[in-house]
Amino acid sequence: MGARILVIEDNPANRMLVDYLLRAQGYEPLLVDNGADGVALASEHRPDLILLDIRMPGMDGYAVAAAVREQAELRSTKIVALTASAMLGDRERIAAAGFDGYIQKPIDPERFLSQVEAYLPVWEHAIQPKAERR
Ligand code: MN
């Protein structure tokens, strides 16, 4: 089964990489390339976790996080920033904006799954189809 994960990321290469890494582990993520559609999908599907790019045209990650946090039914949804600019100021801003944490870009394929699953209870981890799990 596994957690319901929504990925909101405007960069196609990052989106494909995240999709690949999650699917290889047995997750079936929802993916979207902009913030407005991301908020709509979050309302509709109530994901356990949102992996949210910060820098996007239109609605950026901060605006998406604020919109998600306004919805009572999404209170338990974890929001994790995907950001290349995890410097001190951004880290504080991310924490203040209602994010549960961040994963730094560029994404490290070796570490990504453990970074993601740190935000999920063990019983929501996917049952991986492959034996060679790290
Ligand atoms: Mn971006």
Short mmCIF file of C-alpha atoms and ligand atoms in Angstrom, two decimals:
data_model
loop_
_atom_site.label_atom_id
_atom_site.label_comp_id
_atom_site.label_asym_id
_atom_site.label_seq_id
_atom_site.Cartn_x
_atom_site.Cartn_y
_atom_site.Cartn_z
CA MET A 1 0.00 0.00 0.00
CA GLY A 2 2.21 2.82 1.18
CA ALA A 3 1.68 6.46 1.91
CA ARG A 4 -0.13 8.72 -0.51
CA ILE A 5 2.48 11.16 -1.75
CA LEU A 6 1.83 14.28 -3.80
CA VAL A 7 4.76 15.83 -5.65
CA ILE A 8 4.47 19.48 -6.69
CA GLU A 9 7.50 20.42 -8.78
CA ASP A 10 7.75 22.55 -11.92
CA ASN A 11 11.08 21.15 -13.12
CA PRO A 12 10.39 18.12 -15.37
CA ALA A 13 13.73 16.43 -14.70
CA ASN A 14 13.29 16.67 -10.93
CA ARG A 15 9.70 15.49 -11.21
CA MET A 16 10.74 12.45 -13.25
CA LEU A 17 13.56 11.61 -10.86
CA VAL A 18 11.31 11.82 -7.80
CA ASP A 19 8.64 9.75 -9.57
CA TYR A 20 11.20 7.11 -10.55
CA LEU A 21 12.72 6.84 -7.09
CA LEU A 22 9.34 6.62 -5.35
CA ARG A 23 7.92 4.09 -7.81
CA ALA A 24 11.04 1.94 -7.58
CA GLN A 25 10.24 1.64 -3.90
CA GLY A 26 6.58 0.80 -4.44
CA TYR A 27 4.93 4.19 -3.94
CA GLU A 28 2.43 5.49 -6.46
CA PRO A 29 2.86 9.26 -6.24
CA LEU A 30 0.63 11.91 -7.72
CA LEU A 31 2.65 14.46 -9.66
CA VAL A 32 1.79 17.97 -10.73
CA ASP A 33 3.85 20.81 -12.22
CA ASN A 34 2.26 23.86 -10.57
CA GLY A 35 1.08 25.08 -7.22
CA ALA A 36 -2.57 25.81 -8.02
CA ASP A 37 -3.19 22.29 -9.35
CA GLY A 38 -1.21 20.96 -6.40
CA VAL A 39 -3.54 22.60 -3.88
CA ALA A 40 -6.56 21.23 -5.76
CA LEU A 41 -5.10 17.71 -5.81
CA ALA A 42 -4.24 17.93 -2.13
CA SER A 43 -7.85 18.83 -1.30
CA GLU A 44 -9.15 16.00 -3.45
CA HIS A 45 -6.76 13.22 -2.43
CA ARG A 46 -5.67 14.20 1.09
CA PRO A 47 -2.11 12.92 0.75
CA ASP A 48 -0.06 11.79 3.71
CA LEU A 49 2.92 13.73 2.41
CA ILE A 50 3.47 16.59 -0.02
CA LEU A 51 6.91 17.03 -1.57
CA LEU A 52 6.80 20.67 -2.53
CA ASP A 53 9.16 22.68 -4.69
CA ILE A 54 9.72 26.20 -3.37
CA ARG A 55 10.53 28.09 -6.56
CA MET A 56 7.71 27.82 -9.08
CA PRO A 57 6.12 30.40 -11.36
CA GLY A 58 2.68 31.53 -10.22
CA MET A 59 1.95 30.00 -6.84
CA ASP A 60 5.28 29.25 -5.18
CA GLY A 61 5.91 26.67 -2.48
CA TYR A 62 5.25 29.11 0.36
CA ALA A 63 1.86 30.03 -1.07
CA VAL A 64 0.99 26.36 -1.58
CA ALA A 65 1.99 25.50 2.00
CA ALA A 66 -0.15 28.36 3.32
CA ALA A 67 -3.15 27.21 1.26
CA VAL A 68 -2.75 23.61 2.42
CA ARG A 69 -2.38 24.64 6.06
CA GLU A 70 -5.66 26.58 5.83
CA GLN A 71 -7.54 23.34 5.21
CA ALA A 72 -8.56 21.56 8.39
CA GLU A 73 -8.84 18.18 6.68
CA LEU A 74 -5.18 18.41 5.63
CA ARG A 75 -3.96 19.06 9.15
CA SER A 76 -2.08 15.77 9.38
CA THR A 77 -0.53 16.05 5.91
CA LYS A 78 3.22 16.43 6.12
CA ILE A 79 4.70 19.12 3.86
CA VAL A 80 8.35 18.78 2.93
CA ALA A 81 10.11 21.42 0.85
CA LEU A 82 12.31 20.49 -2.07
CA THR A 83 14.76 23.33 -2.20
CA ALA A 84 18.15 24.14 -3.60
CA SER A 85 18.51 27.10 -1.31
CA ALA A 86 18.52 25.57 2.13
CA MET A 87 20.51 28.37 3.62
CA LEU A 88 19.83 29.63 7.07
CA GLY A 89 17.27 32.26 6.11
CA ASP A 90 15.32 29.90 3.91
CA ARG A 91 15.37 27.21 6.56
CA GLU A 92 13.78 29.60 9.03
CA ARG A 93 11.29 30.80 6.47
CA ILE A 94 10.41 27.21 5.56
CA ALA A 95 9.86 26.28 9.19
CA ALA A 96 7.76 29.42 9.78
CA ALA A 97 5.63 28.71 6.70
CA GLY A 98 4.24 25.46 8.08
CA PHE A 99 6.58 23.00 6.41
CA ASP A 100 7.57 19.92 8.40
CA GLY A 101 11.06 19.93 6.91
CA TYR A 102 13.01 20.07 3.70
CA ILE A 103 15.04 17.91 1.35
CA GLN A 104 17.91 19.68 -0.29
CA LYS A 105 18.38 19.73 -4.04
CA PRO A 106 20.04 18.39 -6.05
CA ILE A 107 18.24 15.21 -5.02
CA ASP A 108 20.62 12.47 -3.94
CA PRO A 109 19.18 9.19 -5.30
CA GLU A 110 21.08 7.20 -2.67
CA ARG A 111 19.52 9.09 0.21
CA PHE A 112 16.19 10.26 -1.14
CA LEU A 113 13.98 7.39 0.08
CA SER A 114 15.30 7.52 3.61
CA GLN A 115 14.88 11.30 3.59
CA VAL A 116 11.26 10.95 2.47
CA GLU A 117 10.42 8.09 4.83
CA ALA A 118 11.72 10.04 7.79
CA TYR A 119 8.47 12.02 7.47
CA LEU A 120 6.23 8.94 7.34
CA PRO A 121 5.26 6.53 10.10
CA VAL A 122 6.72 3.06 9.49
CA TRP A 123 3.30 1.57 8.71
CA GLU A 124 2.92 3.98 5.79
CA HIS A 125 6.20 2.92 4.18
CA ALA A 126 5.72 1.12 0.89
CA ILE A 127 6.25 -2.61 0.68
CA GLN A 128 9.05 -2.49 -1.81
CA PRO A 129 8.83 -4.80 -4.81
CA LYS A 130 12.57 -5.18 -5.08
CA ALA A 131 14.89 -7.16 -2.82
CA GLU A 132 17.83 -4.81 -3.11
CA ARG A 133 16.45 -2.11 -0.87
CA ARG A 134 19.12 -0.02 0.75
MN MN B 1 11.16 25.02 -9.29
#
